[in-house]
Coordinates of C-alpha atoms in Angstrom, one line a residue:
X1 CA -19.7 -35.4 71.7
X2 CA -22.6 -33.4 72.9
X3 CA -25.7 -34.0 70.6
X4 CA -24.5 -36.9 68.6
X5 CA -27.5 -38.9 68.7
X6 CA -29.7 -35.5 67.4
X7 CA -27.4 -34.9 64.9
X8 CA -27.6 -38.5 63.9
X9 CA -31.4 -38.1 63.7
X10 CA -30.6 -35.4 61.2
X11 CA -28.4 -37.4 59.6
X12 CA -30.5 -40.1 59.1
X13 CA -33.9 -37.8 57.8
X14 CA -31.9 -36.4 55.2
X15 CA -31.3 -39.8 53.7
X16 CA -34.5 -41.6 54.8
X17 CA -35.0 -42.4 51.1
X18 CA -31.1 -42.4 49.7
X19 CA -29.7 -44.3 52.0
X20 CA -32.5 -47.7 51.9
X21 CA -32.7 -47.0 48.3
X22 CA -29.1 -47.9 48.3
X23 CA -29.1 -50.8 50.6
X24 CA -32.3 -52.3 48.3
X25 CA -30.6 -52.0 45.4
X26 CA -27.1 -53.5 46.2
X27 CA -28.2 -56.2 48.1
X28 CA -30.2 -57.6 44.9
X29 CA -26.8 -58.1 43.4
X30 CA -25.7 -61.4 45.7
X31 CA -29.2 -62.3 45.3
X32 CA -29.2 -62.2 41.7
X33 CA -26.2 -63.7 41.3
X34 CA -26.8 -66.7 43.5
X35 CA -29.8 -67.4 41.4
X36 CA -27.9 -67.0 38.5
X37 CA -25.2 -69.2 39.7
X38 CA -27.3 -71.9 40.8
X39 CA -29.1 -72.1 37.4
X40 CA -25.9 -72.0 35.0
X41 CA -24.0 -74.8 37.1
X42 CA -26.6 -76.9 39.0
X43 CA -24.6 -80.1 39.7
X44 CA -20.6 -80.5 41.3
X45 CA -19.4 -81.3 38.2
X46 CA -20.4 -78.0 36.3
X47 CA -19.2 -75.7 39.2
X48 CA -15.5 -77.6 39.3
X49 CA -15.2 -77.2 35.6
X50 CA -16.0 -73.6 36.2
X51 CA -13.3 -73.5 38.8
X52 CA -10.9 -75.4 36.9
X53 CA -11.0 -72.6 34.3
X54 CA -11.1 -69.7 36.3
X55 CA -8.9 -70.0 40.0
X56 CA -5.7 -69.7 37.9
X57 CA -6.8 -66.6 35.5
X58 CA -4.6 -64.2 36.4
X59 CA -7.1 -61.1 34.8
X60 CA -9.8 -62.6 36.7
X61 CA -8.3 -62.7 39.8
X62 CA -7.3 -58.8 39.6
X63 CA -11.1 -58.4 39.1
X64 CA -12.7 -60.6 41.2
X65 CA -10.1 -62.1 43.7
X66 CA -9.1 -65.3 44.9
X67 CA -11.6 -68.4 43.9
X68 CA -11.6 -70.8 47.3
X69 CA -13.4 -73.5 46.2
X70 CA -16.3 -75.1 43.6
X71 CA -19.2 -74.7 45.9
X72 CA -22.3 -72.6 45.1
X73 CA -21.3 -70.4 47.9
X74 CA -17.3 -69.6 46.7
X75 CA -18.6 -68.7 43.3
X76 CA -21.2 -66.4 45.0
X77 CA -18.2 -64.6 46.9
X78 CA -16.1 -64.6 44.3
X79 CA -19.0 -63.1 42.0
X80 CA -19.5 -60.4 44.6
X81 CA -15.6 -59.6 44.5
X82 CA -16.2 -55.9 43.4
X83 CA -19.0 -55.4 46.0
X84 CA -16.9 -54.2 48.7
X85 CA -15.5 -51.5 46.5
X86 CA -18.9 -49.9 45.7
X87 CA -19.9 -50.3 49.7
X88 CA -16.7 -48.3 50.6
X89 CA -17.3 -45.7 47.9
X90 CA -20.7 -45.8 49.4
X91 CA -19.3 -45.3 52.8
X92 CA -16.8 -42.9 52.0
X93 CA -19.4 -40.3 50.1
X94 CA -21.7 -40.6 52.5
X95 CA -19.7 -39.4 55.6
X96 CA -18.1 -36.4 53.5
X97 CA -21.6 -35.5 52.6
X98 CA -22.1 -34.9 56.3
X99 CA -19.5 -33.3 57.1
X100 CA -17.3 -31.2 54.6
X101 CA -19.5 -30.6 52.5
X102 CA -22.1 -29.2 55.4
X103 CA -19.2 -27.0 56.5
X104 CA -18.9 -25.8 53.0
X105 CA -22.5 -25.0 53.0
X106 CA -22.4 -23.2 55.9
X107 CA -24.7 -25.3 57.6
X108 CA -22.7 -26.9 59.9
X109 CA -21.8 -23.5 61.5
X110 CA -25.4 -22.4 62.2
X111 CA -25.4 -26.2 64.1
X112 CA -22.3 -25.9 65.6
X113 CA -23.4 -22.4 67.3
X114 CA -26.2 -24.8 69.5
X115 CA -25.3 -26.9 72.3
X116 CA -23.6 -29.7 70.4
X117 CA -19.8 -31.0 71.1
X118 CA -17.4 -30.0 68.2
X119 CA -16.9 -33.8 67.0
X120 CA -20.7 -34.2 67.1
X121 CA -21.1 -33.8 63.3
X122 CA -18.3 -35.8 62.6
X123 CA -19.6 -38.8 65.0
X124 CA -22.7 -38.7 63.5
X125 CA -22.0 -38.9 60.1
X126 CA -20.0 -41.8 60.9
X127 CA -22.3 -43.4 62.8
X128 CA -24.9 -43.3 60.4
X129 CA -22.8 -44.1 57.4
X130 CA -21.3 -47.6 59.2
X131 CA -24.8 -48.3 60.7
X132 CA -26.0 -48.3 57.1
X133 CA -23.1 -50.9 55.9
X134 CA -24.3 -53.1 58.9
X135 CA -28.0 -53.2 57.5
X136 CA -26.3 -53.7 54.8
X137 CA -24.0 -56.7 55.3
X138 CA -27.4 -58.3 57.5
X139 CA -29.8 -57.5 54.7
X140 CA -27.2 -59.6 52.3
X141 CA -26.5 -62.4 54.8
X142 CA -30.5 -62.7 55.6
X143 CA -31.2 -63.3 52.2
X144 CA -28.6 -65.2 51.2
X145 CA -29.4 -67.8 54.3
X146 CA -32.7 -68.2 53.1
X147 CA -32.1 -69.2 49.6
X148 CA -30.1 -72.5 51.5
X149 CA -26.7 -71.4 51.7
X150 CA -24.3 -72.2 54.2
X151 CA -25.2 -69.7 57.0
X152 CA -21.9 -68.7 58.4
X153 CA -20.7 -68.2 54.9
X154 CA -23.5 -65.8 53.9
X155 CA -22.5 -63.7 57.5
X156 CA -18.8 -63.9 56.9
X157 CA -20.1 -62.8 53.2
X158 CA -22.0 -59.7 54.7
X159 CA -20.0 -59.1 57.3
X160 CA -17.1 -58.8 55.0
X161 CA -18.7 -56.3 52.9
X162 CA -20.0 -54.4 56.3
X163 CA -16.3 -54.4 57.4
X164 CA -14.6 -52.3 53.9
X165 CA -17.7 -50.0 54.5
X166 CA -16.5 -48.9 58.0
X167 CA -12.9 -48.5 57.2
X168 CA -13.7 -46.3 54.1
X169 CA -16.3 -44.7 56.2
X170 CA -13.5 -43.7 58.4
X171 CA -10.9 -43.0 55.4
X172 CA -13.9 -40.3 54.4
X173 CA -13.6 -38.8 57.9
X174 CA -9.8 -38.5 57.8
X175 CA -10.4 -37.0 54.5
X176 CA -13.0 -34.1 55.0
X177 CA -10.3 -32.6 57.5
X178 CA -7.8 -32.6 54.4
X179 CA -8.9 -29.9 51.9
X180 CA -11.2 -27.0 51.7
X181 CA -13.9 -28.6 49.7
X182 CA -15.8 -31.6 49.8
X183 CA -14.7 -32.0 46.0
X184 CA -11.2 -32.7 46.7
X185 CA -12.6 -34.6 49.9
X186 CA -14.2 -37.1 47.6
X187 CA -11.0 -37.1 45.4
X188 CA -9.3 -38.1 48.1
X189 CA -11.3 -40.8 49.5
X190 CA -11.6 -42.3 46.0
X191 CA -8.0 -42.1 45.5
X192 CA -7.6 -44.0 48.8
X193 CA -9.9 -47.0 47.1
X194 CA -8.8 -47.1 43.7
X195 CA -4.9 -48.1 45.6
X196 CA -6.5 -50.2 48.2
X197 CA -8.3 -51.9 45.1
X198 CA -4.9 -52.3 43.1
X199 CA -3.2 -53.2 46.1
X200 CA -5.7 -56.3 46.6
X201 CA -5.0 -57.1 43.0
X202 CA -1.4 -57.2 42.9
X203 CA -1.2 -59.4 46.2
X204 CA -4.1 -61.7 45.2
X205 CA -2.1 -62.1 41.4
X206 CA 1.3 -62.6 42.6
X207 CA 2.5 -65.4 44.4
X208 CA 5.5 -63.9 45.8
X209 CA 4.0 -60.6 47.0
X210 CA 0.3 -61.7 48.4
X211 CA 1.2 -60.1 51.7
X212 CA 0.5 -56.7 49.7
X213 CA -3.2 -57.6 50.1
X214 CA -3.0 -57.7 53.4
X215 CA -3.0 -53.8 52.8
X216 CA -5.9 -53.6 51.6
X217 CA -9.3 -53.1 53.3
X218 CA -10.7 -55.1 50.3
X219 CA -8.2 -57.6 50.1
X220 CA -9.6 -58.1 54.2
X221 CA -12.7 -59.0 52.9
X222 CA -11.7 -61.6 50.7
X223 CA -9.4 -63.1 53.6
X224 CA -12.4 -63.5 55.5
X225 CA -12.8 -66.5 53.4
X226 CA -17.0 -67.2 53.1
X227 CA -17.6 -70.5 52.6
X228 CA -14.2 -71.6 52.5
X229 CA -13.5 -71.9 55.9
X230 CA -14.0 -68.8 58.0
X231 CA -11.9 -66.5 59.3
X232 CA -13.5 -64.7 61.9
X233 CA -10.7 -62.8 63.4
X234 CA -10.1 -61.0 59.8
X235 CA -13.4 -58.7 61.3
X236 CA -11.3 -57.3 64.4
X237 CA -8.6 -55.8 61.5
X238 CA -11.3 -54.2 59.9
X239 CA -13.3 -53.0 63.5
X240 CA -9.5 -51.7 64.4
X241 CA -8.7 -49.9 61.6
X242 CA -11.9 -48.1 61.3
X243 CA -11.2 -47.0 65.0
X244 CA -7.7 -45.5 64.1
X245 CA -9.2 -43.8 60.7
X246 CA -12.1 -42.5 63.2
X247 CA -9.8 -41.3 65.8
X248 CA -7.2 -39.9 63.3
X249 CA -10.0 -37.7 62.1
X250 CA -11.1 -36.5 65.6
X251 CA -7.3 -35.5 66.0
X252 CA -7.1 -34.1 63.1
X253 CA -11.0 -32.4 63.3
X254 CA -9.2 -30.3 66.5
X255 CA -6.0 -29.3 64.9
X256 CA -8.0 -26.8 62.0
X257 CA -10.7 -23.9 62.5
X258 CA -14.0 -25.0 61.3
X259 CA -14.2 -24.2 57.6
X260 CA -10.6 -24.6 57.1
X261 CA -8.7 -27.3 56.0
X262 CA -4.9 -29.1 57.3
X263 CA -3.6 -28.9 53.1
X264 CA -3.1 -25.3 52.5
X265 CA -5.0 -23.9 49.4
X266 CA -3.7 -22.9 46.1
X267 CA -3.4 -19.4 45.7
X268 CA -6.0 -18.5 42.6
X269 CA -5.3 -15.8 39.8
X270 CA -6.0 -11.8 40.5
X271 CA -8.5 -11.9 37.2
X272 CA -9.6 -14.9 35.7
X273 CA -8.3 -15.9 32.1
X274 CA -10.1 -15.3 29.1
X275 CA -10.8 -18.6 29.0
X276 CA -12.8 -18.8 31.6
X277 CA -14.8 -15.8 31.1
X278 CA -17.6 -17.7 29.9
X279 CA -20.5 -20.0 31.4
X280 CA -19.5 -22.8 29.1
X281 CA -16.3 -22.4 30.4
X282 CA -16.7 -22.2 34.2
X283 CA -18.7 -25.4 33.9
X284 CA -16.0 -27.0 31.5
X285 CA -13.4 -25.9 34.7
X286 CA -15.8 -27.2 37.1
X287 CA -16.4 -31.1 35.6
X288 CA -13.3 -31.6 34.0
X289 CA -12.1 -33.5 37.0
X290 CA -15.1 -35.8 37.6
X291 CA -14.9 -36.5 34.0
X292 CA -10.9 -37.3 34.3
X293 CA -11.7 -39.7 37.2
X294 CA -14.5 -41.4 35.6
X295 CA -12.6 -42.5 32.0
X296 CA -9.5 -43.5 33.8
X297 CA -11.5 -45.5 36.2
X298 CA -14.0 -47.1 33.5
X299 CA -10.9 -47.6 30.6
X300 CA -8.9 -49.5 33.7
X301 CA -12.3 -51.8 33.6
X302 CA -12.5 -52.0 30.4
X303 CA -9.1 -53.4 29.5
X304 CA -10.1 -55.8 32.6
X305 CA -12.9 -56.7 30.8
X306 CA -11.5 -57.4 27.4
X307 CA -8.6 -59.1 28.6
X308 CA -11.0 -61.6 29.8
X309 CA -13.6 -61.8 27.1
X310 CA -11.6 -65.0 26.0
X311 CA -12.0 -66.8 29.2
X312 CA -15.5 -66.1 29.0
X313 CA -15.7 -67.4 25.5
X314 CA -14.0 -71.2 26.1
X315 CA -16.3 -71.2 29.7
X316 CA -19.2 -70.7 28.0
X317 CA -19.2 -72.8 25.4
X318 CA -19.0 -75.7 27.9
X319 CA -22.1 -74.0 29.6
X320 CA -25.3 -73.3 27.5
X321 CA -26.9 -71.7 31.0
X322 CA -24.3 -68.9 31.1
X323 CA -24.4 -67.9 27.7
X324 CA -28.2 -67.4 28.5
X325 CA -28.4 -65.2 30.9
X326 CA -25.4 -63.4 28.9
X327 CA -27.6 -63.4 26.1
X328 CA -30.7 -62.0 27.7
X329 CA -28.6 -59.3 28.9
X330 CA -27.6 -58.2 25.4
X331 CA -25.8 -59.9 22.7
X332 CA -26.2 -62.4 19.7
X333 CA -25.6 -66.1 19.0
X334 CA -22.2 -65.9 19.6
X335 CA -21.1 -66.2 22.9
X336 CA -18.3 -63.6 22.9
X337 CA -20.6 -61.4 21.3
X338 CA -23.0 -61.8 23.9
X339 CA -20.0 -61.2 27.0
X340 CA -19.0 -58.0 25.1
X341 CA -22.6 -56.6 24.7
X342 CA -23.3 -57.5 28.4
X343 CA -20.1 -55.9 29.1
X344 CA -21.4 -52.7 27.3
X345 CA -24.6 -52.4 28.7
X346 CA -22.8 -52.3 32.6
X347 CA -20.3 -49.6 30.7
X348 CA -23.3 -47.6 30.0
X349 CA -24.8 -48.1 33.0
X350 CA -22.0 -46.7 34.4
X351 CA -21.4 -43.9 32.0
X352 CA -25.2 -42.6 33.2
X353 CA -23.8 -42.7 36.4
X354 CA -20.9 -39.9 35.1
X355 CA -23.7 -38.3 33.5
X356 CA -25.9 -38.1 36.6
X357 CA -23.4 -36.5 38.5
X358 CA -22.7 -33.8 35.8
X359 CA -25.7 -32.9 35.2
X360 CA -26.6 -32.7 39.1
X361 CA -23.9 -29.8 39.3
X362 CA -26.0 -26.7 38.7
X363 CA -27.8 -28.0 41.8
X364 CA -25.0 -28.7 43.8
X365 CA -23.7 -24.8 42.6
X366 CA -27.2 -23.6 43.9
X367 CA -27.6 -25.4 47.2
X368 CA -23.6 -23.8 48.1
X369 CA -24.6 -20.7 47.5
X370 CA -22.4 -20.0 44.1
X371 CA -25.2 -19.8 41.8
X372 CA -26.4 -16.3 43.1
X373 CA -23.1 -14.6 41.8
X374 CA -22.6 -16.0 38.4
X375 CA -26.5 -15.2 37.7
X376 CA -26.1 -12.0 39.3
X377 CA -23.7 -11.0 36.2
X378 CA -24.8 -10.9 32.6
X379 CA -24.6 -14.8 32.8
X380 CA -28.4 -16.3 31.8
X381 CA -29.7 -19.0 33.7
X382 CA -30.5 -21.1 30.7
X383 CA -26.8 -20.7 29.6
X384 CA -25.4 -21.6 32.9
X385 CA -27.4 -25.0 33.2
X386 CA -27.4 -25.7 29.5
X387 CA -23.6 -26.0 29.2
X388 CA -23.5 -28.1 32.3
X389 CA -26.1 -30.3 31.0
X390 CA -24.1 -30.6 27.5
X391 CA -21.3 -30.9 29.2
X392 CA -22.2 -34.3 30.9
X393 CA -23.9 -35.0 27.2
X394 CA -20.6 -34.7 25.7
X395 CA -18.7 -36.2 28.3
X396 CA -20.5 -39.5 28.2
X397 CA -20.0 -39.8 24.9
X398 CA -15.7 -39.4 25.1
X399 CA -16.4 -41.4 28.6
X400 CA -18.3 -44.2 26.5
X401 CA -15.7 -44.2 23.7
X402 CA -12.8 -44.0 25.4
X403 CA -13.9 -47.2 26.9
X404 CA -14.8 -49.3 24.5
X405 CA -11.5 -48.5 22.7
X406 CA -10.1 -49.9 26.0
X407 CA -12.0 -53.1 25.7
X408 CA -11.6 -53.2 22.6
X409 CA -7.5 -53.1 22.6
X410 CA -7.4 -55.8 25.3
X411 CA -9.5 -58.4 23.3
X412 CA -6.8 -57.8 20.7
X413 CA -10.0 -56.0 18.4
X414 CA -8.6 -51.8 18.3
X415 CA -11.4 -49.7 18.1
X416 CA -13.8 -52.1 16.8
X417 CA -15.9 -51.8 20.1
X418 CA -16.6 -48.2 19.9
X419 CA -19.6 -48.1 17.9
X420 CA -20.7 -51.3 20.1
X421 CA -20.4 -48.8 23.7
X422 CA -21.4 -45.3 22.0
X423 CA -24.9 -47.4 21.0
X424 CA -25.8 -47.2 25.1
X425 CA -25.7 -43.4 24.8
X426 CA -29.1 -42.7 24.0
X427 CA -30.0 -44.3 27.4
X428 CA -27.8 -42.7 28.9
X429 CA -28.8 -39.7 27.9
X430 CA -32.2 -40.2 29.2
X431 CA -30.8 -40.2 32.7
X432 CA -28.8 -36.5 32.0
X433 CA -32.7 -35.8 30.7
X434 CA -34.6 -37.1 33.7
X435 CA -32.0 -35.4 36.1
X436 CA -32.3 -31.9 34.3
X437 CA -35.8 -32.3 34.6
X438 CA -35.8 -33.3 38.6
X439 CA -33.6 -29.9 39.4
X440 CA -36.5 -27.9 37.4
X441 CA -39.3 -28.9 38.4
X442 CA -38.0 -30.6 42.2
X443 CA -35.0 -29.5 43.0
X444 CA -35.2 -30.4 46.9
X445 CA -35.8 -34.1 45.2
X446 CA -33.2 -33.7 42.4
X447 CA -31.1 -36.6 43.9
X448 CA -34.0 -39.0 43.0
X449 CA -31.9 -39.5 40.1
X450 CA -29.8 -41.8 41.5
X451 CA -32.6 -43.5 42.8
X452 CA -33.4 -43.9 38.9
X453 CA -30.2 -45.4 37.7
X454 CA -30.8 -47.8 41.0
X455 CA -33.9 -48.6 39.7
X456 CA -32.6 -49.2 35.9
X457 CA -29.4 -50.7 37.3
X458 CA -32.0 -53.7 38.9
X459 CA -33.6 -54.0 35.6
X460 CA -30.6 -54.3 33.8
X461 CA -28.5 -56.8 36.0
X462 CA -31.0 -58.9 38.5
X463 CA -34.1 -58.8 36.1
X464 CA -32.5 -59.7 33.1
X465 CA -31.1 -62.7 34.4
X466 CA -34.1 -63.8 36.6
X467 CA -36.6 -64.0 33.3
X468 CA -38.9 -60.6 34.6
X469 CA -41.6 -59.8 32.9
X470 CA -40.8 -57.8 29.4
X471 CA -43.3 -54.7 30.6
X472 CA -41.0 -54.6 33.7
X473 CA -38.0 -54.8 32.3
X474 CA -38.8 -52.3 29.5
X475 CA -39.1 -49.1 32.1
X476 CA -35.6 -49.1 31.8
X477 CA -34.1 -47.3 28.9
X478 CA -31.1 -49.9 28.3
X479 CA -33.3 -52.4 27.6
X480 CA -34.4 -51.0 24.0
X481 CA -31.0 -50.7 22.6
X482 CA -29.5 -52.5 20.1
X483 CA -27.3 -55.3 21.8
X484 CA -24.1 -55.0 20.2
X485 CA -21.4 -56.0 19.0
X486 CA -23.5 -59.2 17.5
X487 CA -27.0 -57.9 17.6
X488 CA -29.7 -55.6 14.9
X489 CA -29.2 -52.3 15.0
X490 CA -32.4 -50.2 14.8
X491 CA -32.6 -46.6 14.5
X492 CA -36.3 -46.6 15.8
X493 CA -35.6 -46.6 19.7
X494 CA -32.6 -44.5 19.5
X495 CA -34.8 -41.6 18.1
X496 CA -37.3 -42.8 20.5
X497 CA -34.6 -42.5 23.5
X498 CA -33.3 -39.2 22.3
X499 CA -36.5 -37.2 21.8
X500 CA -37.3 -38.7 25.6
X501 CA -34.0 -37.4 26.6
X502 CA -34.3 -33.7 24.4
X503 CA -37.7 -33.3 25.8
X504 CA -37.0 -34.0 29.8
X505 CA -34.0 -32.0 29.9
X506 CA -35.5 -29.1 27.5
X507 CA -38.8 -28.8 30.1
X508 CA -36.2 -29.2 32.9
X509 CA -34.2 -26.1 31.5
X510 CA -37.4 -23.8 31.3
X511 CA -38.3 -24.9 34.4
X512 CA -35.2 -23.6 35.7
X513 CA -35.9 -20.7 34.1
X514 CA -39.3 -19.9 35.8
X515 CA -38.7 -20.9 39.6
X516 CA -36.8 -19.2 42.3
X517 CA -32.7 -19.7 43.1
X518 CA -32.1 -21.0 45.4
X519 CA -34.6 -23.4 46.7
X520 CA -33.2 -25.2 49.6

């Protein structure tokens, strides 16, 4: 373990902005919601009814969890039931970052031939990835204690989410010793936490088989119980199994040749297809997975999210507050219209997320080294970022579809919901825009685009329901859209949004075209 601690100063440079930008942004969400909670059901009386209608849901459960209790503090945790999934995935990306994909770079080579122990990469990564979810789960519980909450439920509460970060930190180790790229890495990790996700759902929905949660890493988090009567010793499973994912992947680290991988690769074609002899193509081959990934995750949420709409419906019409805040986040007078176009502005929040990442590929391609011999050929380089960039265009708008006809088929409506999701695609599209623009013109910063959808993700969720100002809360794109199903459709900002998005990723293309590959 020879030069861990420098190679977790490395570590820890590299995402000096990433990783507080993501700690910032995600512990506003309990924040928020505690606010929010504490408006929309001030007395007993308003949070029991709220239990009384929700502990026994069966499709809110599978999203949420179990409901302990009517206090403040067990709506909060309940509210925050999906939290611990986006900290793992968090987690999980992080450490791969730092390891396979630095060995697919080449990088770690040139910093394994110094005076460094082999594991020291793999330490550090680790290290830094579950010394972030710590900040993370203190940040939360900090805050949380000083709004007046129960204090040992807001640490169990941010301890909890702390704890599914470190195991999924270590399921990302285990991982990057798997396969030879950090893509199939990733896909591995994420496959981990989707089934640890369903695996918390089926034991927290059925009586019979709740020991199937007990599986879970998330389901641990919920078992911890904030503000229902703590279970401390639920931390020590977590702090265990972290140890044996971190240990596994030291095992496994030693067993393979750096560079290689313990899954044997599949043997490619002599010549490539016909198909494939194309830059549209080879990007098409390149995001069709990510693309795959991201509909079947989002159309699994949005069938969660319809089947539910109803709930929401009787529960609000009891409780003028929620509707509110639903409102302000999009919607009209109706307050299942104003769920659904809440609903769709998170779905295309999401869906900029898909498009983010697609349109961030050329970048990734150029920082591995694989640009060089595709533009060596015949291949231009405005054709090889162009049909990446249309790609994640496209793609957002089948992701967006494909998930309002989702929602859509759960509330019982068919494809009704469509044009309600495919209106947040001009925002979206802003975000491809912004991101094409960030790889020409700063491609050492081109991640800054995440920072973006942090930003607008703020707006969207914590601002809207805490009554920000209008000038603040209209430097996010989502918030000029038309809030449908229920609201006015205008065709004003959607031109507005599109030429914004055309322009961005149009200047970001030429200056692609006019700076040197690669920059590092």
């Amino acid at each position: 373990m020879t030069g861990t601690w420098a190679l977790l100063r490395v570590v820890l440079r590299r995402d000096r902005l990433l990783m507080p930008l993501w700690i910032v942004c995600l512990a506003a969400a309990p924040l928020g919601y505690l606010s929010s909670i504490e408006a929309a059901y001030p007395d007993a009386a308003s949070r029991q009814h709220f239990y009384d209608l929700n502990a026994s849901s069966a499709t809110f459960v599978v999203r949420n969890g179990p409901l302990y209790g009517s206090s403040a503090g067990n709506l909060l945790a309940w509210q925050c039931g999906f939290v611990p999934v986006v900290v793992g995935l968090v987690a999980l990306l992080t450490v791969v970052r730092h390891t396979r994909a630095e060995e697919e770079a080449g990088r770690r080579e040139l910093t394994g031939a110094t005076a460094v122990g082999r594991h020291a990469g793999l330490a550090a990564a680790v290290l830094a990835a579950c010394g972030a979810c710590l900040v993370y789960g203190l940040v939360v519980a900090a805050g949380l204690a000083a709004q007046g909450v129960p204090v040992a439920g807001a640490l169990a509460l941010g301890l909890g989410f702390t704890s599914s970060g470190w195991v999924f930190a270590g399921a990302g180790a285990v991982a990057a010793q798997l396969t030879w790229g950090a893509s199939g890495a990733r896909g591995i990790g994420i496959g981990g936490l989707v089934l640890a996700f369903l695996l918390r759902a089926a034991g927290d929905s059925s009586g019979s088989a709740s020991w199937l949660a007990w599986l879970s890493p998330i389901g641990w988090a919920h078992r911890l119980r904030p503000f229902a009567g703590e279970q401390w010793w639920v931390l020590a499973v977590g702090v265990l199994a972290t140890a044996v994912f971190f240990g596994t992947a030291v095992l496994l680290s030693a067993r393979r040749d750096l560079g290689a991988a313990l899954l044997p690769a599949r043997p490619g074609r002599a010549t490539a297809k016909a198909s494939l002899r194309s830059p549209w193509a080879l990007a098409w081959r390149l995001q069709r997975g990510t693309l795959v990934v991201w509909t079947g995750c989002l159309a699994l949420i949005g069938l969660l999210m319809g089947g539910v709409a109803q709930n929401v419906a009787d529960m609000m019409r009891d409780n003028r507050a929620v509707a509110d805040v639903l409102s302000r986040m999009g919607g009209g007078g109706a307050v299942t219209d104003a769920y659904l176009a809440g609903t769709m502005t998170l779905f295309g929040l999401a869906a900029a997320g898909y498009a983010v990442q697609a349109t961030l590929k050329p970048r990734a391609e150029e920082a591995a080294g694989r640009a060089e011999p595709v533009l060596a050929t015949a291949v231009g380089r405005l054709g090889w970022a162009s049909a990446h960039w249309l790609i994640a265009l496209a793609g957002s708008a089948v992701l967006l579809a494909v998930t309002g006809l989702a929602t859509g088929l759960a509330y019982g409506t068919g494809a009704s919901l469509v044009p309600a999701a495919l209106a947040q695609l001009p925002a979206v599209w802003v975000l491809a825009g912004l991101a094409a623009a960030l790889i020409g013109f700063v491609p050492r910063f081109a991640a800054a685009a995440w920072g973006l959808l942090g930003a607008f993700l703020l707006l969207s969720l914590v601002g809207t329901a805490l009554r920000w100002n209008d000038v603040v809360l209209g430097i996010s794109p989502f918030q000029h859209l038309a809030r449908l199903p229920g609201g006015a459709f205008s065709v004003t900002p959607v031109l507005w949004l599109v030429l914004i998005a055309a322009a961005a990723g149009a200047l970001g293309l030429i200056a692609l075209r006019r700076r040197d590959i690669p920059v590092g």
